[in-house]
Amino acid sequence: MSSVATTGAAQPFPTGFLFGGATAANQFEGGFNEDGRGLANVDLCPAGSAREAVITGHLSSLSLDPAQHYPSHLGVDHYHHVEEDIALLAEMGCGVYRFSIAWTRIFPTGKETTPNAAGLAFYDRIVDTCRAHGIEPLVTICHFDCPVHLIDTIGGWRSRQMIDHYLQLCQALFTHFAGRVKYWLTFNEINMIMHAPFLGAGLVFTPGDNEEAVKYQAAHHELVASALATKLAHEIDPNFAVGCMFAAGVAYPFSCRPEDVWAAKQVDRDSYFFIDIQSRGAYPNYALRYLERNNIMPVMEPGDAEILAEHTVDFISFSYYNSRTTADSSTAAEQMSGNLFTTVKNPYLEYSDWGWSIDPLGLRTTVNDIWDRYQKPLFVVENGIGVKDTVNPDGSIDDPQRMRFLRDHLQALKDAIVIDGCDVLGFTCWGPIDLVSASTGEMSKRYGFIYVDRDDQGNGSFARQKKASFDWYAKVIATHGADLSLPDGYEV
Ligand code: BGP
């Protein structure tokens, strides 16, 4: 019997806590060449075996290859299903919807000076439909998007000029949506730049590059851009709340061997590095020493330190899919992959079909760690499990694994809030409507309460259909998280 204290039955989440769902333009919208949208890095990421080389910045060409299938091009056709999709979220009772902006819908090459009206009009539809349903929009300004033209001409976030181009996007969005959007996230999973640098920063490496140096330089540019975006947001509308966003997940030491404990601390710091800057306002000493020692200190301009110090975020958001387990290189341990992170197999955990550990208590630990470190409101903006769904002959879809995963993670989150006292604004589960997987490009890795008829080869009608979990999540929201129980026959 575990001695972990947990909330009793029928305990709701605090008043004002927001429940909802999250998507990203490149995995959801489709319409990649409609209404003036320009080509983006995400459009060059094929499904299949070539994907990994592309998203890690080791691709050879910035043009489309007719032999490849690019799942982002049509996504799940949200572009033509906006009202239907948001109505489904509203039917579940969602109080918040997180979505991202496709940069090239607003500035097709990234260098225009006037925003594309059709691009803004598309996001008007999303924001206004949300508002009509009483759903709070939560906007990710950049979720793995970078205009290809900016990669071609200035090397993506290698270049400091990206800061101005990004701020121009922010200026257009903040002025256009002032009064209609409150919550903004500057960059999705900013730490992903170290693991998937083409997605995270439009970085393409050439032979001879010191890849780590290039990544830290690009990260510095994004961090300055994020701070300046926060400044701009507060100037344009003092009611805006600006958050950072990182891929979180506590790193456990594989054993209590001090070298394993030390290795785990380093993995945690790799993620916290970004948030230490975005939330505390300065490069932490451990990072400065590391960058100096390895001769990869990014070029910083006079005034950067002040910008970072003066414009820290209002809240901290993060994705949590799994914990990580880390061993020193001299410890013999089996390797696993999880959300583009390589970790060691944790013998106490079960794993999804894609090798991601399943660890609800790890969410509680993660929330506590982040709260202890920063003392700013938190927002869990991604959580969920990718599983294969089967449509039964009668058209119904049973998804007990998804319900159990979310029940256990919501319970852990509730415990972190109610028992441990962490301040959390809300929870948006990942992909409430099925969408394309970021890491693999598959459709068959599904997260949704709503099934989309689309397969890995690009076949299907895009028709939406509720799964068993749809009514379950609606019940969770209706009871404000007091009733997390599964339907009869599903309880385990
Ligand atoms: C995060 C990304 C999302 C999302 C999620 C699930 O890293 O922010 O875009 O895709 O992971 O990952 P996957 O789609 O690879 O299952």
Short mmCIF file of C-alpha atoms and ligand atoms in Angstrom, two decimals, residues 24 26-27 98 143-144 188-189 192 245 247 319 321 339-340 356 382 386 430 435-441 445 447, ligand 1:
data_model
loop_
_atom_site.label_atom_id
_atom_site.label_comp_id
_atom_site.label_asym_id
_atom_site.label_seq_id
_atom_site.Cartn_x
_atom_site.Cartn_y
_atom_site.Cartn_z
CA ALA A 24 -1.07 22.91 -32.96
CA ASN A 26 0.82 22.21 -38.23
CA GLN A 27 -0.70 19.00 -36.88
CA ARG A 98 -5.22 26.10 -26.79
CA HIS A 143 4.39 25.96 -32.19
CA PHE A 144 7.32 24.61 -34.21
CA ASN A 188 5.92 25.81 -27.69
CA GLU A 189 8.32 23.50 -25.84
CA MET A 192 12.78 21.10 -27.89
CA MET A 245 6.12 26.63 -22.36
CA ALA A 247 8.49 19.94 -22.37
CA SER A 319 3.64 19.58 -21.46
CA TYR A 321 3.69 13.01 -21.07
CA ASN A 339 8.92 12.35 -26.76
CA LEU A 340 12.23 12.76 -28.60
CA TRP A 356 6.57 6.41 -23.59
CA GLU A 382 -0.39 19.16 -22.88
CA GLY A 386 -1.15 8.22 -28.03
CA TRP A 430 -3.30 17.12 -25.99
CA LEU A 435 -4.33 14.97 -35.13
CA VAL A 436 -0.97 14.20 -36.73
CA SER A 437 1.83 13.06 -34.42
CA ALA A 438 4.70 15.52 -34.16
CA SER A 439 7.42 12.97 -33.57
CA THR A 440 6.39 10.30 -36.07
CA GLY A 441 3.99 12.01 -38.50
CA LYS A 445 -1.00 7.59 -32.83
CA TYR A 447 -4.92 11.25 -28.54
C1 BGP B 1 4.80 17.62 -27.89
C2 BGP B 1 4.37 18.63 -28.90
C3 BGP B 1 3.07 18.41 -29.55
C4 BGP B 1 2.59 16.98 -29.58
C5 BGP B 1 3.01 16.13 -28.41
C6 BGP B 1 2.77 14.65 -28.56
O1 BGP B 1 6.17 17.48 -27.94
O2 BGP B 1 4.31 19.94 -28.34
O3 BGP B 1 3.09 19.07 -30.77
O4 BGP B 1 2.68 16.40 -30.79
O5 BGP B 1 4.35 16.33 -28.07
O6 BGP B 1 3.79 14.09 -29.31
P1 BGP B 1 3.55 13.13 -30.54
O7 BGP B 1 2.68 13.87 -31.45
O8 BGP B 1 4.89 12.89 -31.08
O9 BGP B 1 2.91 11.91 -29.99
#
